[in-house]
Coordinates of C-alpha atoms in Angstrom, one line a residue:
X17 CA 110.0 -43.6 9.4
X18 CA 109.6 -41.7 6.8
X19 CA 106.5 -42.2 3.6
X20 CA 107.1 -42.1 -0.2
X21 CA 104.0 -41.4 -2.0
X22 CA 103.5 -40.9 -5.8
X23 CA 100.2 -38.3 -6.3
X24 CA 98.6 -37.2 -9.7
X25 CA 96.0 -34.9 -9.3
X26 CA 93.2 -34.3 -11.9
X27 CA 91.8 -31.3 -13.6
X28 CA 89.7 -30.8 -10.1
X29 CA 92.8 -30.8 -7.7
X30 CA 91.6 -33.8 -6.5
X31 CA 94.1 -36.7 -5.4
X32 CA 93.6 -39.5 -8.2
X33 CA 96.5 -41.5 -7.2
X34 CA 98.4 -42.6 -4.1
X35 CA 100.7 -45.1 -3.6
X36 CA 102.7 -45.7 -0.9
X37 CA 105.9 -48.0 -0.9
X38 CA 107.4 -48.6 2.3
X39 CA 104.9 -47.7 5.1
X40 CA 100.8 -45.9 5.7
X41 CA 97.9 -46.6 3.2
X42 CA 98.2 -48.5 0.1
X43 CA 96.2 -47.4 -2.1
X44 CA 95.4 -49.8 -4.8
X45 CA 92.1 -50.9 -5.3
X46 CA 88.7 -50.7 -2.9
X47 CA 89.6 -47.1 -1.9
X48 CA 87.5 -44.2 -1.6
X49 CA 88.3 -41.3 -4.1
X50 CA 89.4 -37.8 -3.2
X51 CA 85.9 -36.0 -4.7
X52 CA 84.9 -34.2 -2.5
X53 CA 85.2 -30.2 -3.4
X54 CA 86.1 -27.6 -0.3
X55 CA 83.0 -26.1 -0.6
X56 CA 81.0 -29.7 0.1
X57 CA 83.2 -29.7 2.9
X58 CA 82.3 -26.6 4.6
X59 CA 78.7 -27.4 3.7
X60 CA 78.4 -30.9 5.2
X61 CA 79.6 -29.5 8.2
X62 CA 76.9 -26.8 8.7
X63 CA 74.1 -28.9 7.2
X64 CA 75.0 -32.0 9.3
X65 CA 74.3 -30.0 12.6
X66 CA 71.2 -28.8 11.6
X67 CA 68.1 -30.8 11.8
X68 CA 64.8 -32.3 13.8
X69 CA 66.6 -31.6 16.9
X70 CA 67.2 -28.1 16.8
X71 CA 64.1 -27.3 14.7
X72 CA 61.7 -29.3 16.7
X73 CA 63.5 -31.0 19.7
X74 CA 63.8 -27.3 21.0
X75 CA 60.3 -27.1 22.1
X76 CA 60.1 -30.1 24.2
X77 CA 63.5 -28.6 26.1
X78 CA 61.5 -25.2 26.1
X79 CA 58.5 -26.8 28.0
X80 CA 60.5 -28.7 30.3
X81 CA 63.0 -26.2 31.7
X82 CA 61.9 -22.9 30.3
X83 CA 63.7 -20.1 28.4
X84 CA 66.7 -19.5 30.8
X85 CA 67.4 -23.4 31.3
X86 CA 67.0 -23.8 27.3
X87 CA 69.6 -20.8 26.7
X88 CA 71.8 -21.8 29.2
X89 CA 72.4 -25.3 27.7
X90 CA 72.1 -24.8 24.4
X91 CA 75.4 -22.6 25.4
X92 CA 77.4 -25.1 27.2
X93 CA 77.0 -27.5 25.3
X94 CA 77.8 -25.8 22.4
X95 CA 80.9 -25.0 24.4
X96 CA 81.8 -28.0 24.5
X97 CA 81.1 -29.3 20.9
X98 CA 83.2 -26.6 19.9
X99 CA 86.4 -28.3 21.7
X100 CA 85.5 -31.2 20.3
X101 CA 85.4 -29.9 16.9
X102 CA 88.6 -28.3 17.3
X103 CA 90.4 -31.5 18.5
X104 CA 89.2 -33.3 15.8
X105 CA 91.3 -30.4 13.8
X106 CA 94.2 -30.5 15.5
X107 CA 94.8 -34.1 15.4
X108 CA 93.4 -34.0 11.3
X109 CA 95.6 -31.5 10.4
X110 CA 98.8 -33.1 12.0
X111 CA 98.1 -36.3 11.0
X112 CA 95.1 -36.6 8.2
X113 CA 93.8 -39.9 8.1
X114 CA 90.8 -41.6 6.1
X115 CA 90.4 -44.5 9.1
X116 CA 88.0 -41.7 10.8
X117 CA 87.1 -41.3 14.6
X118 CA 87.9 -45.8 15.4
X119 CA 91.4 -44.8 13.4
X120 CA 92.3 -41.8 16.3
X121 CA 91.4 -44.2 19.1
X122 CA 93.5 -46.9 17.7
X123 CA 96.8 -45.1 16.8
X124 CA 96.6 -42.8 19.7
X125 CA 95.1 -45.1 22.4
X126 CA 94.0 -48.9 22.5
X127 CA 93.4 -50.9 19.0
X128 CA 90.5 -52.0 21.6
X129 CA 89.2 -48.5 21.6
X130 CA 89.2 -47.6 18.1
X131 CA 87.4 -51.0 17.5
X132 CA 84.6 -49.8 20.3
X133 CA 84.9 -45.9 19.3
X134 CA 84.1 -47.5 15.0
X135 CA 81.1 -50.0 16.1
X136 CA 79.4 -46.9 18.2
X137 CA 79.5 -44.3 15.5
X138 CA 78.2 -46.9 13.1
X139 CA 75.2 -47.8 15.9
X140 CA 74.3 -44.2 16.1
X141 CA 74.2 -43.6 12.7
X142 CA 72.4 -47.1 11.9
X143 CA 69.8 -45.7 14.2
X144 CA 69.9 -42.3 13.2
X145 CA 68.9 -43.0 9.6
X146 CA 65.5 -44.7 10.9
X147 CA 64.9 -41.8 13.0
X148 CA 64.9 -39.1 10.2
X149 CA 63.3 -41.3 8.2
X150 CA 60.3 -41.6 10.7
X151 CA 60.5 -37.8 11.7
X152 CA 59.9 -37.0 7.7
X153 CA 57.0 -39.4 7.6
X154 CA 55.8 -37.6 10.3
X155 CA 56.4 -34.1 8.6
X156 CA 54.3 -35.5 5.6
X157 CA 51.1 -36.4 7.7
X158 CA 51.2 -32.7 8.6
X159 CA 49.0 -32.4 4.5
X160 CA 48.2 -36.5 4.5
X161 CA 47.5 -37.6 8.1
X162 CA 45.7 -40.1 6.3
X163 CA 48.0 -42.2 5.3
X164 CA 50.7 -44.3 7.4
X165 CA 54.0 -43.3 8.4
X166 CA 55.1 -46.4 7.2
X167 CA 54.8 -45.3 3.3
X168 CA 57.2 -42.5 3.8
X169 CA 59.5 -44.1 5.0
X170 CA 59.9 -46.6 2.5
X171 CA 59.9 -44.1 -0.2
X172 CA 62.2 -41.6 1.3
X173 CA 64.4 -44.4 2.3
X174 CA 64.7 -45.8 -1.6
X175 CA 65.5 -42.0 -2.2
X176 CA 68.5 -42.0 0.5
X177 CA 70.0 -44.9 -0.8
X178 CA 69.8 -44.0 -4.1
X179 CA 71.4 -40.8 -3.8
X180 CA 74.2 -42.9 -1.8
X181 CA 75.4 -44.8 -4.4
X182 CA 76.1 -41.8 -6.6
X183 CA 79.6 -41.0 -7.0
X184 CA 81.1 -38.7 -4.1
X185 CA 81.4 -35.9 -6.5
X186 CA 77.3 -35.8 -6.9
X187 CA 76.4 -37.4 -3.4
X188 CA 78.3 -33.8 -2.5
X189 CA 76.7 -31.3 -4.4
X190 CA 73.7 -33.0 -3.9
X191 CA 73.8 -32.5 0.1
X192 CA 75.6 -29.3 -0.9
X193 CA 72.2 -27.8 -2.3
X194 CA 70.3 -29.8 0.4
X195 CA 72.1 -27.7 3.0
X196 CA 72.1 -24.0 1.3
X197 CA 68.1 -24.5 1.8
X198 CA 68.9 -25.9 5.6
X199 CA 71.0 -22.4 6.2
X200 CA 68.2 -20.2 4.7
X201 CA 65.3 -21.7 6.5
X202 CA 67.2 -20.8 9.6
X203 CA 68.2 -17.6 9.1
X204 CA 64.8 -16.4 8.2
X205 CA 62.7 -18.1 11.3
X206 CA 65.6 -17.3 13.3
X207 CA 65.3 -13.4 11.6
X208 CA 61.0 -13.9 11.6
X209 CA 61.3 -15.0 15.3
X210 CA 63.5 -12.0 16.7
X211 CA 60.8 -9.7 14.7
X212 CA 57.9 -11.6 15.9
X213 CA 59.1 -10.7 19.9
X214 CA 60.1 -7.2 18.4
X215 CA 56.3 -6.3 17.6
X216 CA 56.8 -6.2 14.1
X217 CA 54.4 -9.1 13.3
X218 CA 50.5 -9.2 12.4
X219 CA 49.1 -8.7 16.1
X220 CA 52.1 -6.3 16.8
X221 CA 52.9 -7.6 20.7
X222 CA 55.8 -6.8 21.9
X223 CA 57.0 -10.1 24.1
X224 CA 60.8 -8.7 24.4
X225 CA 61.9 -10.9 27.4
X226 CA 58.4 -10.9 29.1
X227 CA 58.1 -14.7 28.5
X228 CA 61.3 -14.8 31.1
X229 CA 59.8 -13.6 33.6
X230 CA 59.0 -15.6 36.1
X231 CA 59.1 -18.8 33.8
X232 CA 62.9 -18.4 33.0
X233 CA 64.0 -21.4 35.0
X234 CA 60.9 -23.8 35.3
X235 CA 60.1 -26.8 37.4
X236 CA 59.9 -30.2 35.6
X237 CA 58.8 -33.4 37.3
X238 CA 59.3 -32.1 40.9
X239 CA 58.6 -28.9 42.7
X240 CA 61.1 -26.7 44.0
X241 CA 65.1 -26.2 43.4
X242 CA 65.4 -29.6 42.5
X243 CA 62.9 -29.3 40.4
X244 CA 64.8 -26.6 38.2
X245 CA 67.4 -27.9 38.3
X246 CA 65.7 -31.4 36.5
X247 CA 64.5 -28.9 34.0
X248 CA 68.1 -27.7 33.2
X249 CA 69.0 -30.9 33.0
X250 CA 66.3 -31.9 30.4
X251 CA 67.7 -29.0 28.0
X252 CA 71.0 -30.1 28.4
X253 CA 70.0 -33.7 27.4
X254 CA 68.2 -32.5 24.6
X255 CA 70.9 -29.9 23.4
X256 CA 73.2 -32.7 23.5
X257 CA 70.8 -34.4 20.6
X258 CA 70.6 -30.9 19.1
X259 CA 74.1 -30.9 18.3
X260 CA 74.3 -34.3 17.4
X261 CA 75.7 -34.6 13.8
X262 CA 78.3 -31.5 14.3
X263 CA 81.3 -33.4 14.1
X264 CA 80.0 -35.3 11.1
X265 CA 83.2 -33.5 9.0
X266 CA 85.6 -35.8 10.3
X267 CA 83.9 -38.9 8.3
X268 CA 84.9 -36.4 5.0
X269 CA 88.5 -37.4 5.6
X270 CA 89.0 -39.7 3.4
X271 CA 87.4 -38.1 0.5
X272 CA 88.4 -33.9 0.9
X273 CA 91.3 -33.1 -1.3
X274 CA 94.2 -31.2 1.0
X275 CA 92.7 -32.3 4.7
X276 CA 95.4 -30.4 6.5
X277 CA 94.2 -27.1 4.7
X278 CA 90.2 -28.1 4.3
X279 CA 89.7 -30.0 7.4
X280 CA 90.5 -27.6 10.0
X281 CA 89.0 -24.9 7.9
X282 CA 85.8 -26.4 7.7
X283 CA 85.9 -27.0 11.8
X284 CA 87.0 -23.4 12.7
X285 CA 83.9 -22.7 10.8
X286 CA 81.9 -23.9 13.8
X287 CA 82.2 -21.5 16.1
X288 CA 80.1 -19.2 13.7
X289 CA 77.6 -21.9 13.3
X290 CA 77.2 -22.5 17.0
X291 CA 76.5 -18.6 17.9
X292 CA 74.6 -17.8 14.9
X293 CA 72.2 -21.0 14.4
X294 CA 71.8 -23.1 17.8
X295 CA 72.3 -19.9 20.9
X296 CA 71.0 -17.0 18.8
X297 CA 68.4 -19.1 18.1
X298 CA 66.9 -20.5 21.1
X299 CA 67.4 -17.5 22.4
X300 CA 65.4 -15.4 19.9
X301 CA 62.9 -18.5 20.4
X302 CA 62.6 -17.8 24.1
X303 CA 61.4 -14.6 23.6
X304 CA 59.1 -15.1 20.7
X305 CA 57.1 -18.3 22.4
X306 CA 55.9 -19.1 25.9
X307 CA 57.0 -22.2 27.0
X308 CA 53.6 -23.1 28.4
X309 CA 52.3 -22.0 25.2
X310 CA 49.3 -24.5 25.1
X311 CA 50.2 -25.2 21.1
X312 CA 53.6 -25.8 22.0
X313 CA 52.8 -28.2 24.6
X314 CA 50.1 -30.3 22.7
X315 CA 52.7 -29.9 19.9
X316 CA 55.7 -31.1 21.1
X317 CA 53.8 -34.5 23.3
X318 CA 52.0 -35.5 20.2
X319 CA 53.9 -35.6 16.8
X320 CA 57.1 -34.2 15.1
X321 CA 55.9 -32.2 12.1
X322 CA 55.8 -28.8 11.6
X323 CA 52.7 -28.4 14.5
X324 CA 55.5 -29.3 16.9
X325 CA 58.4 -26.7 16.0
X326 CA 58.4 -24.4 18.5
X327 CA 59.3 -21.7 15.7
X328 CA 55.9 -22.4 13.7
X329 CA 54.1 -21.8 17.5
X330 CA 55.6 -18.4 17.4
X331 CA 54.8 -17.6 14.1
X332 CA 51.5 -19.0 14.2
X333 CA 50.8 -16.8 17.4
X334 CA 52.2 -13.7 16.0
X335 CA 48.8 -14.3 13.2
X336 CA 51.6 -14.9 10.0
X337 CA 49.4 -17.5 8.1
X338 CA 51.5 -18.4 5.3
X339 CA 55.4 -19.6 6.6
X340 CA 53.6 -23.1 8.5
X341 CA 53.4 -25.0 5.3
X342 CA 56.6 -23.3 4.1
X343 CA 58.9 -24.2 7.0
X344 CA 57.0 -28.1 7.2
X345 CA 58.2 -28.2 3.3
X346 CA 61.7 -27.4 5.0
X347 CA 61.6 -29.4 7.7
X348 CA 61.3 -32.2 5.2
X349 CA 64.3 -31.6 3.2
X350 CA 65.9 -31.4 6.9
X351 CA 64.8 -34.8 7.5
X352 CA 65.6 -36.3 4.5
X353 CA 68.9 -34.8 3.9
X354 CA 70.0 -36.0 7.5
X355 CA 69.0 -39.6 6.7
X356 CA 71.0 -38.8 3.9
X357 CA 73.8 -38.0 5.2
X358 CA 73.4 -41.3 8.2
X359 CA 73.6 -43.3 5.2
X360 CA 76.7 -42.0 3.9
X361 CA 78.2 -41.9 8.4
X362 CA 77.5 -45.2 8.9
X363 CA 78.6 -46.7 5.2
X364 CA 81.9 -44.8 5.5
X365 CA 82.5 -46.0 8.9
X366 CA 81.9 -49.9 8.1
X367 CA 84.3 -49.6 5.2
X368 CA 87.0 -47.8 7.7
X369 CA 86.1 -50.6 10.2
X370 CA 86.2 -53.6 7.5
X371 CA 90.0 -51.8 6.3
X372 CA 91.3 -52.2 10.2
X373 CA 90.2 -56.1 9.9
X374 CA 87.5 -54.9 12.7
X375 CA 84.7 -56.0 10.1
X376 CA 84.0 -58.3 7.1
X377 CA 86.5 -57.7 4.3
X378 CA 83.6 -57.6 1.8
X379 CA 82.3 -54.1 3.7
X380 CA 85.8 -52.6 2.4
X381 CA 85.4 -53.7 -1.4
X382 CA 84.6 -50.3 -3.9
X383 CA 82.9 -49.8 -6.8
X384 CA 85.1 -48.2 -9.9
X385 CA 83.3 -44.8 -8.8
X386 CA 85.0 -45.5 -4.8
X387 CA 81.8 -45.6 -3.3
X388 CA 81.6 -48.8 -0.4
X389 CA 78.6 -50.3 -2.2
X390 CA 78.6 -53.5 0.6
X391 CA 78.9 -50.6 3.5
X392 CA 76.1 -48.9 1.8
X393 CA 73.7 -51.7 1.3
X394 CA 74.1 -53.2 4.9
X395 CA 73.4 -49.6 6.2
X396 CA 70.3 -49.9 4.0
X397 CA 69.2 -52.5 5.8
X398 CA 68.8 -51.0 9.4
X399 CA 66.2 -48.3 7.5
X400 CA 63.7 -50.9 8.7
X401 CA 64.0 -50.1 12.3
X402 CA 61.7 -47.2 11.1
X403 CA 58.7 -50.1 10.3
X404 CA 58.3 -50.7 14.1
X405 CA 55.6 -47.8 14.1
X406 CA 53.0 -50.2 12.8
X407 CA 53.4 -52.1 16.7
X408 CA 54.1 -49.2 18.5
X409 CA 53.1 -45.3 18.3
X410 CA 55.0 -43.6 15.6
X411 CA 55.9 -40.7 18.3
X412 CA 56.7 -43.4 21.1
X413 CA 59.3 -45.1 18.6
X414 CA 60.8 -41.8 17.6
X415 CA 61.3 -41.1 21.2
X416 CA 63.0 -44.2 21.5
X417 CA 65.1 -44.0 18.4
X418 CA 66.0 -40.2 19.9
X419 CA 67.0 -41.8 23.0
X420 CA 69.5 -44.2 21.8
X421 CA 70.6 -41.5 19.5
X422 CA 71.7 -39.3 21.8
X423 CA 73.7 -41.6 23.7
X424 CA 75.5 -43.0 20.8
X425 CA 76.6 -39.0 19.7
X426 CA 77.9 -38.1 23.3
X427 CA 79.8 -41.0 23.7
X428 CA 81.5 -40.3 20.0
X429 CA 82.4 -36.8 21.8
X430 CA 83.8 -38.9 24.5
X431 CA 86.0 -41.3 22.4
X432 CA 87.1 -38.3 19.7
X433 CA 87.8 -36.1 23.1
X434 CA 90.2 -39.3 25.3
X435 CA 91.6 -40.0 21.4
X436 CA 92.6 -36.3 21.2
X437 CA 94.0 -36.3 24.9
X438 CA 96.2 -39.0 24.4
X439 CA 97.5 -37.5 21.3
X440 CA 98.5 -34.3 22.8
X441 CA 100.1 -36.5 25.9
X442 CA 101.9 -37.9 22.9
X443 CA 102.9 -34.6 21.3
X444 CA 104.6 -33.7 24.9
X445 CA 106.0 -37.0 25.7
X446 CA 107.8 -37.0 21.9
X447 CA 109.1 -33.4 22.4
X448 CA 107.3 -32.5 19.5
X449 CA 107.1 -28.4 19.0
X450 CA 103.5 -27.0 19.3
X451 CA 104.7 -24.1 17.0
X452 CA 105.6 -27.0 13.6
X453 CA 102.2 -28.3 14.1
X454 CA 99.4 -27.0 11.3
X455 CA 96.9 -25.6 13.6
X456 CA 95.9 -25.2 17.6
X457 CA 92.7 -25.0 18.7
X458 CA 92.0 -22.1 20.9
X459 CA 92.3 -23.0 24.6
X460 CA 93.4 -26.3 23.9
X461 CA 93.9 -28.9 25.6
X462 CA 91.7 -27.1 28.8
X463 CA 88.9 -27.0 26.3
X464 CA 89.4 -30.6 25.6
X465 CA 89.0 -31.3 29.3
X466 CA 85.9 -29.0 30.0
X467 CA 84.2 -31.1 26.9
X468 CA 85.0 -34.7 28.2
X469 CA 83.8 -33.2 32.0
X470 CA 80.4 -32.2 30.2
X471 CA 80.1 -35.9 27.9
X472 CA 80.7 -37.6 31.1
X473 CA 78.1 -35.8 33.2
X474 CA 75.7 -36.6 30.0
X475 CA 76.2 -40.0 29.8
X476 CA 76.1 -41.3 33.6
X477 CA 72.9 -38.5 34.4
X478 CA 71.3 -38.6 31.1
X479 CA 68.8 -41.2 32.3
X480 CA 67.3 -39.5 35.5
X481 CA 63.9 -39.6 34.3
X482 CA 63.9 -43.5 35.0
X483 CA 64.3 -43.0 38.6
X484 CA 62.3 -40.2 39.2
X485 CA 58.5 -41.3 40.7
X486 CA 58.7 -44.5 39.7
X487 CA 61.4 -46.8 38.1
X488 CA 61.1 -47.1 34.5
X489 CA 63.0 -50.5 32.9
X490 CA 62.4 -49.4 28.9
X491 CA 64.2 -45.3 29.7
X492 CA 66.7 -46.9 31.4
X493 CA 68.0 -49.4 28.8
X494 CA 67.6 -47.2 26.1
X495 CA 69.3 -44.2 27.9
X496 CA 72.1 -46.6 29.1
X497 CA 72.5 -49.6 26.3
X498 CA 75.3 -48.0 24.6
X499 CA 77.3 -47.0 26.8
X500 CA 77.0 -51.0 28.1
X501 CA 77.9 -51.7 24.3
X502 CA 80.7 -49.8 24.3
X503 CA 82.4 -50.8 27.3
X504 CA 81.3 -54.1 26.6
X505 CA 83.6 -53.8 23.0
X506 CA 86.4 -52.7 24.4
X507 CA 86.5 -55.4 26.7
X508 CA 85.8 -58.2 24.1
X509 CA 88.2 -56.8 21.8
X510 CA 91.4 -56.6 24.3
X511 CA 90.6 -60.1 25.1
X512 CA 90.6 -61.4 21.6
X513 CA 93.0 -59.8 20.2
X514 CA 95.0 -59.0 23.2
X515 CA 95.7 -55.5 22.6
X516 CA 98.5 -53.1 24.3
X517 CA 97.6 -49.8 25.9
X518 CA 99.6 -47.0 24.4
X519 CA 102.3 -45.0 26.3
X520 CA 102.8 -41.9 25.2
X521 CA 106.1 -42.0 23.9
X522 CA 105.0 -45.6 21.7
X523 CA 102.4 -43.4 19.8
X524 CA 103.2 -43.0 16.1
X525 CA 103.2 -39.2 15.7
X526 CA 105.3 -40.0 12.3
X527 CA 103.9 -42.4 9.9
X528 CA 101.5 -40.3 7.2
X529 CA 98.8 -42.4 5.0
X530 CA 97.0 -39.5 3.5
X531 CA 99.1 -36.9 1.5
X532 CA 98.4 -33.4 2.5
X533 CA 98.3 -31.1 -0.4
X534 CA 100.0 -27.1 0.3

C-alpha cells in the first residue's frame, strides 16, 4: 500500500495540512494541529516524570525499606522505564502515529487491546489529575492549615482547565516554563543534599554513607529476611509511582512536527533524566537523611506538603532555614503543572479513543484552534474525585488516589511493552531489515523483556500489604481494580465486536497516517 499525502507547512515548520487520498488519517476537520515546538517536546518529557512522587513519595520508600532498598529500586525500575521509553521510540519512529499508546495495541496486537490499553491510560490520568490537585492543596496548608483542602482544589482545578483549552502552541510553552522551574528545583536540592552529607552545611556533619550503616536494608512490617525483603518491595512499589508520567511523550504524537526525528530524540533523552534526577537523587538523599529520622517519619504518615519531602528533612537537619518555604513554593508548581499536564493525557487520549469509534464521536470534535474541547471538559469533570476529602482524611484519600495510580501507570508499561513485542515479532515475520528502520533502542528487544518481567512482578505483588497481619478488603481493591478493569475490557470488547488476534505476518508494518518530516 502505499500513502499520498499533500503537506504545507507554516512559518513554524509546523504541519498545517494533511490530506490523505487513498489510505491512513484523513485529515479534514476535528483534528489536532501540529504546534507543538521540539523544545516543548523535550521538555514535557522531563517535566512529566518529575513530581509528588519523587519529591515527596521518596521518603515514605526511605522509611519503609531504607537507603540500600530505596537505591536499589529506584535503579531497576528505572531500568526498566527506560526500555519502555525506548520501545515507544522504535515503534514512533517507524511508524508515527497520533492514535497514541490504544493505537499500538490495536494495529500491532488485538483491536480488543488497544480498546483496554486507551480506557486505562484515560483512568490513570482521570485519577491522576485529582491526585495532584489534592497533593497541591495540601502543599498550600503548609502557610494556611486553616483553611480546607477542598478550596485549593477548586481553584487550582479552574486554573488547569483553563490553561487546557489554550491553543497547543501556548498550553506548550506554558508547561515549557512550568518544567524549566521543575529541573532547577531538582538540581539544586539534589546539589544542597549531596553538600548537606558532605559537611558543607550550617552544623557541618559529615553523614557520608554513615546513615547506611546498619539501616541500609530495613525491616518493614515483619522481622527478619522476609522482612527486608517487604521493605525492598515497598520502594519498588513506590518507584514505580515515582516514575509514573515518564512515558507521557508518546501522547505528543499527534501534535510534534517531524515525530520520526523529535520523538525518539525526546525519549533517548531519558536515560540522562533517569541517572541524573531519580538514582543520583535518592541516592544523595540516602546519605543526607536518616530513614528513621523522626521528622521524616511524622512527615511522610501525616500530610504531603513540603514537611513531608524527605529533601526539606535533610535540609532542615543540616540547620539551612530559608530553602523549606522555597522548595514548598516548588513543590506547588510540581503539583499543579502535573494536574496540568493529566488534563491534557487524559483529554488527548478520549479524542484518540472517540477517533477509533471506541468512544462517543462528540469526544473527537475540535475547536478551530485543534484543541478536543468535549475530551477536555469530560476530563474536567473527574477533578471532583479530589472533593472526597470532606468524608474522608485528605492524606487517606491521597493514599488511595496514589494507589490506583500506580496501578493504572504499570499496566500502561505493560500494554506499550506486549504492543512493542508484537511489533518487533512483526518486523521479523515480514522480513523487514533492522538496519532501514529510523532508530533501535539499545539492547532491544531483551530490554523489552526485562521491563515487562519487572511490570508483571508489580502488578500481581503490588498489593502484599493486604495480606500481611490481617486481610485488608479497601488495599486490595484499590491495589488490584485495574488490572480487573483491564482484563475485564479486553474481554467485553472481543465479544462485541468480535475481534481477530494478529499474526505476525497480518500486521500493517506499511500503511503511514502521520507524515514524517526529514
Amino acid at each position: 500500500m502505499s500513502t499520498n499525502f499533500d503537506e504545507k507547512e507554516n512559518q513554524d515548520g509546523c504541519l498545517s495540512k494533511l490530506e490523505s487520498n487513498k489510505v491512513g488519517e484523513v485529515i479534514t476537520e476535528d483534528q489536532l494541529h501540529r504546534d507543538f515546538k521540539p523544545r516543548h517536546v523535550m521538555m514535557f518529557s522531563i517535566a512529566c516524570s518529575i513530581g509528588t512522587g519523587l519529591v515527596i513519595g521518596s521518603g515514605s520508600a526511605l522509611t519503609a525499606g531504607g537507603p540500600g532498598s530505596l537505591f536499589l529500586a529506584y535503579a531497576l525500575v528505572g531500568i526498566a522505564v527506560f526500555f519502555v521509553m525506548t520501545s515507544i521510540g522504535e515503534m514512533a519512529a517507524y511508524l508515527p502515529m497520533s492514535k497514541g499508546f490504544s493505537g499500538y495495541g490495536t494495529r500491532m496486537v488485538d483491536p480488543a487491546f488497544g480498546f483496554a490499553t486507551g480506557w486505562n491510560y484515560f483512568f490513570k490520568y482521570l485519577i491522576a489529575a485529582p491526585t495532584n490537585l489534592t497533593a497541591a492543596g495540601l502543599v498550600v496548608q503548609y502557610w494556611r492549615p486553616d483553611l480546607n483542602v477542598a478550596i485549593w482544589i477548586a481553584v487550582f482545578g479552574i486554573a488547569v482547565v483553563s490553561v487546557n483549552v489554550l491553543p497547543v502552541k501556548n498550553f506548550g510553552e506554558t508547561e515549557f516554563w512550568l518544567g524549566m522551574i521543575k529541573v532547577v528545583v531538582m538540581f539544586t536540592v539534589i546539589i544542597v543534599c549531596l553538600v548537606i552529607a558532605l559537611g558543607g552545611g550550617p552544623n557541618h556533619y559529615r553523614s557520608g554513607f554513615s546513615y547506611w550503616d546498619p539501616n541500609a536494608f530495613k525491616e518493614y512490617l515483619v522481622n527478619g529476611d522476609k522482612g527486608r525483603l517487604l521493605g525492598w518491595w515497598a520502594c519498588m512499589c513506590q518507584a514505580c509511582f515515582a516514575y509514573t508520567g515518564t512515558e507521557v511523550v508518546g501522547m505528543t504524537f499527534g501534535e510534534t512536527p517531524n515525530p520520526r526525528k523529535n520523538i525518539p530524540k525526546a525519549v533517548k533523552q531519558t536515560f540522562w533524566r533517569i541517572g541524573s534526577f531519580y538514582v543520583i537523587g535518592v541516592l544523595v538523599l540516602g546519605m543526607a537523611v536518616p530513614s528513621d529520622d523522626p521528622r521524616l517519619l511524622g512527615a511522610t504518615e501525616a500530610s504531603t506538603s513540603a514537611a513531608a519531602s524527605p529533601f526539606v528533612v535533610a535540609i532542615r537537619n543540616a540547620g539551612i532555614s530559608v530553602l523549606p518555604d522555597i522548595i514548598n513554593a516548588s513543590l506547588l508548581v510540581f503539583t499543579i503543572s502535573a494536574a496540568s499536564s493529566d488534563i491534557y493525557c487524559a483529554s488527548r487520549t478520549l479524542y484518540s479513543l472517540a477517533k477509533d469509534g471506541q468512544a462517543p464521536r462528540i469526544f473527537a470534535k475540535t475547536l478551530d484552534s485543534g484543541i478536543p474541547a468535549w475530551s477536555v471538559v469530560a476530563s474536567a469533570v473527574f477533578i471532583g474525585l479530589g472533593f472526597l476529602n470532606a468524608s474522608k482524611s485528605t492524606s487517606v484519600v491521597f493514599t488511595y488516589l496514589v494507589s490506583l495510580v500506580t496501578i493504572f501507570a504499570v499496566l500502561n508499561w505493560v500494554a506499550i511493552l506486549v504492543s512493542y513485542l508484537h511489533f518487533r515479532r512483526a518486523v521479523k515475520a515480514q522480513s523487514v531489515p533492522l538496519n532501514t528502520m529510523p532508530y533501535i533502542g539499545a539492547l532491544q528487544p531483551y530490554g523489552a523483556w526485562y521491563a515487562l518481567f519487572v511490570s508483571l512482578l508489580v502488578i500481581v505483588f503490588n498489593g502484599y500489604d493486604s495480606f500481611v497481619h490481617s486481610f485488608s478488603a479497601t488495599t486490595f481493591v484499590l491495589k488490584y481494580l485495574g488490572t480487573a478493569l483491564f482484563v475485564t475490557n479486553i474481554g467485553w470488547w472481543k465479544l462485541y465486536r468480535r475481534t481477530s488476534y494478529l499474526k505476525p505476518k497480518e500486521v500493517d508494518l506499511i500503511t503511514v497516517d502521520i507524515t514524517a518530516q526529514d
